[in-house]
């Protein structure tokens, strides 16, 4: 393995080390696209270990800020997603295919049984 592939692997592991980034990708896998509001609600629910209907506005807002100011830009920087905050649209980008096998390994080890039970990526 050369240094270039080492750094790519380190970047992929670093990206997927944060649960909110994994949750974003798990949600996007089914349709390859989502709206920010739907994504925020589902990510907040998985992060809190609560059903979607029990997520309050404050939790939703904290998750929104975290996604918009941290997680979505990082994923976009590596061409994993494309997003437009004006429209609220988020889609998987071509670079997702590079990390898909690693994301599947992460999914199989998630604590939440709902996440582990999701269809194979």
Tab-separated table of C-alpha atoms in Angstrom:
chain	number	residue	atom	x	y	z
A	1	UNK	CA	0.000	0.000	0.000
A	2	UNK	CA	1.488	3.334	-0.962
A	3	UNK	CA	1.330	6.606	0.928
A	4	UNK	CA	-1.492	7.939	-1.257
A	5	UNK	CA	-3.780	5.002	-0.483
A	6	UNK	CA	-2.810	5.245	3.205
A	7	UNK	CA	-3.899	8.881	3.337
A	8	UNK	CA	-7.141	8.103	1.487
A	9	UNK	CA	-7.915	5.337	3.990
A	10	UNK	CA	-7.137	7.639	6.910
A	11	UNK	CA	-9.394	10.336	5.445
A	12	UNK	CA	-12.235	7.838	4.937
A	13	UNK	CA	-11.921	6.524	8.485
A	14	UNK	CA	-11.782	10.058	9.855
A	15	UNK	CA	-14.919	11.026	7.931
A	16	UNK	CA	-16.833	7.983	9.137
A	17	UNK	CA	-15.591	8.208	12.730
A	18	UNK	CA	-18.335	10.727	13.558
A	19	UNK	CA	-21.752	9.140	13.949
A	20	UNK	CA	-23.680	12.103	12.504
A	21	UNK	CA	-21.762	11.819	9.224
A	22	UNK	CA	-22.505	8.080	9.076
A	23	UNK	CA	-26.174	8.754	9.846
A	24	UNK	CA	-26.368	11.269	6.995
A	25	UNK	CA	-24.968	8.688	4.604
A	26	UNK	CA	-27.196	5.856	5.859
A	27	UNK	CA	-30.223	8.038	5.198
A	28	UNK	CA	-29.014	9.098	1.748
A	29	UNK	CA	-28.245	5.560	0.577
A	30	UNK	CA	-31.872	4.585	-0.037
A	31	UNK	CA	-32.807	7.417	-2.393
A	32	UNK	CA	-29.393	8.995	-3.052
A	33	UNK	CA	-31.056	12.310	-2.142
A	34	UNK	CA	-32.829	13.980	0.785
A	35	UNK	CA	-34.066	17.338	1.983
A	36	UNK	CA	-32.156	18.921	4.876
A	37	UNK	CA	-35.212	19.061	7.175
A	38	UNK	CA	-35.956	15.361	6.795
A	39	UNK	CA	-32.299	14.507	7.194
A	40	UNK	CA	-31.937	16.641	10.331
A	41	UNK	CA	-34.913	14.968	11.998
A	42	UNK	CA	-33.730	11.433	11.275
A	43	UNK	CA	-30.095	12.122	12.224
A	44	UNK	CA	-31.254	13.757	15.474
A	45	UNK	CA	-33.427	10.747	16.279
A	46	UNK	CA	-30.638	8.234	15.687
A	47	UNK	CA	-28.188	10.398	17.608
A	48	UNK	CA	-30.544	10.678	20.592
A	49	UNK	CA	-31.665	7.049	20.395
A	50	UNK	CA	-35.271	8.227	20.241
A	51	UNK	CA	-38.140	7.839	17.770
A	52	UNK	CA	-38.470	10.642	15.220
A	53	UNK	CA	-41.719	11.896	16.776
A	54	UNK	CA	-39.991	12.471	20.145
A	55	UNK	CA	-37.332	14.859	18.820
A	56	UNK	CA	-37.936	18.386	20.062
A	57	UNK	CA	-37.189	21.639	18.237
A	58	UNK	CA	-34.092	22.384	20.313
A	59	UNK	CA	-32.519	19.022	19.453
A	60	UNK	CA	-33.453	19.504	15.806
A	61	UNK	CA	-31.845	22.962	15.798
A	62	UNK	CA	-28.603	21.719	17.409
A	63	UNK	CA	-28.409	18.916	14.855
A	64	UNK	CA	-29.100	21.335	11.994
A	65	UNK	CA	-26.287	23.663	13.097
A	66	UNK	CA	-23.897	20.735	13.535
A	67	UNK	CA	-24.688	19.345	10.090
A	68	UNK	CA	-24.568	22.673	8.258
A	69	UNK	CA	-21.421	24.015	9.898
A	70	UNK	CA	-19.418	20.816	10.263
A	71	UNK	CA	-20.563	17.498	8.867
A	72	UNK	CA	-22.057	18.388	5.475
A	73	UNK	CA	-19.102	20.611	4.452
A	74	UNK	CA	-16.634	17.861	5.385
A	75	UNK	CA	-18.510	15.273	3.352
A	76	UNK	CA	-18.744	17.709	0.435
A	77	UNK	CA	-15.015	18.494	0.620
A	78	UNK	CA	-14.307	14.824	-0.099
A	79	UNK	CA	-16.926	14.619	-2.895
A	80	UNK	CA	-19.081	12.242	-0.848
A	81	UNK	CA	-22.147	14.497	-1.079
A	82	UNK	CA	-23.313	17.606	-2.887
A	83	UNK	CA	-25.625	19.987	-1.091
A	84	UNK	CA	-27.394	23.262	-1.683
A	85	UNK	CA	-28.446	25.014	1.513
A	86	UNK	CA	-30.737	27.407	-0.365
A	87	UNK	CA	-32.910	24.599	-1.686
A	88	UNK	CA	-32.134	22.182	1.154
A	89	UNK	CA	-31.244	19.403	-1.293
A	90	UNK	CA	-28.525	16.909	-0.417
A	91	UNK	CA	-27.422	14.143	-2.795
A	92	UNK	CA	-24.751	11.485	-2.844
A	93	UNK	CA	-21.830	12.374	-5.094
A	94	UNK	CA	-19.509	10.140	-7.094
A	95	UNK	CA	-16.974	9.895	-4.266
A	96	UNK	CA	-19.484	7.972	-2.138
A	97	UNK	CA	-18.649	4.781	-3.999
A	98	UNK	CA	-15.093	4.967	-2.661
A	99	UNK	CA	-16.228	4.777	0.962
A	100	UNK	CA	-19.346	2.639	0.556
A	101	UNK	CA	-17.673	-0.674	1.559
A	102	UNK	CA	-16.164	0.913	4.667
A	103	UNK	CA	-19.501	2.513	5.580
A	104	UNK	CA	-21.145	-0.905	5.326
A	105	UNK	CA	-18.623	-2.284	7.825
A	106	UNK	CA	-19.400	0.583	10.193
A	107	UNK	CA	-23.154	-0.023	9.785
A	108	UNK	CA	-22.805	-3.643	10.852
A	109	UNK	CA	-21.235	-2.561	14.143
A	110	UNK	CA	-23.678	0.236	15.075
A	111	UNK	CA	-25.243	-0.094	18.531
A	112	UNK	CA	-28.744	0.765	17.293
A	113	UNK	CA	-30.414	-2.438	16.018
A	114	UNK	CA	-32.499	-0.375	13.577
A	115	UNK	CA	-29.313	0.772	11.836
A	116	UNK	CA	-27.818	-2.715	11.732
A	117	UNK	CA	-31.084	-4.050	10.264
A	118	UNK	CA	-31.142	-1.579	7.380
A	119	UNK	CA	-30.650	-3.112	3.937
A	120	UNK	CA	-27.098	-3.669	2.772
A	121	UNK	CA	-25.534	-0.589	1.276
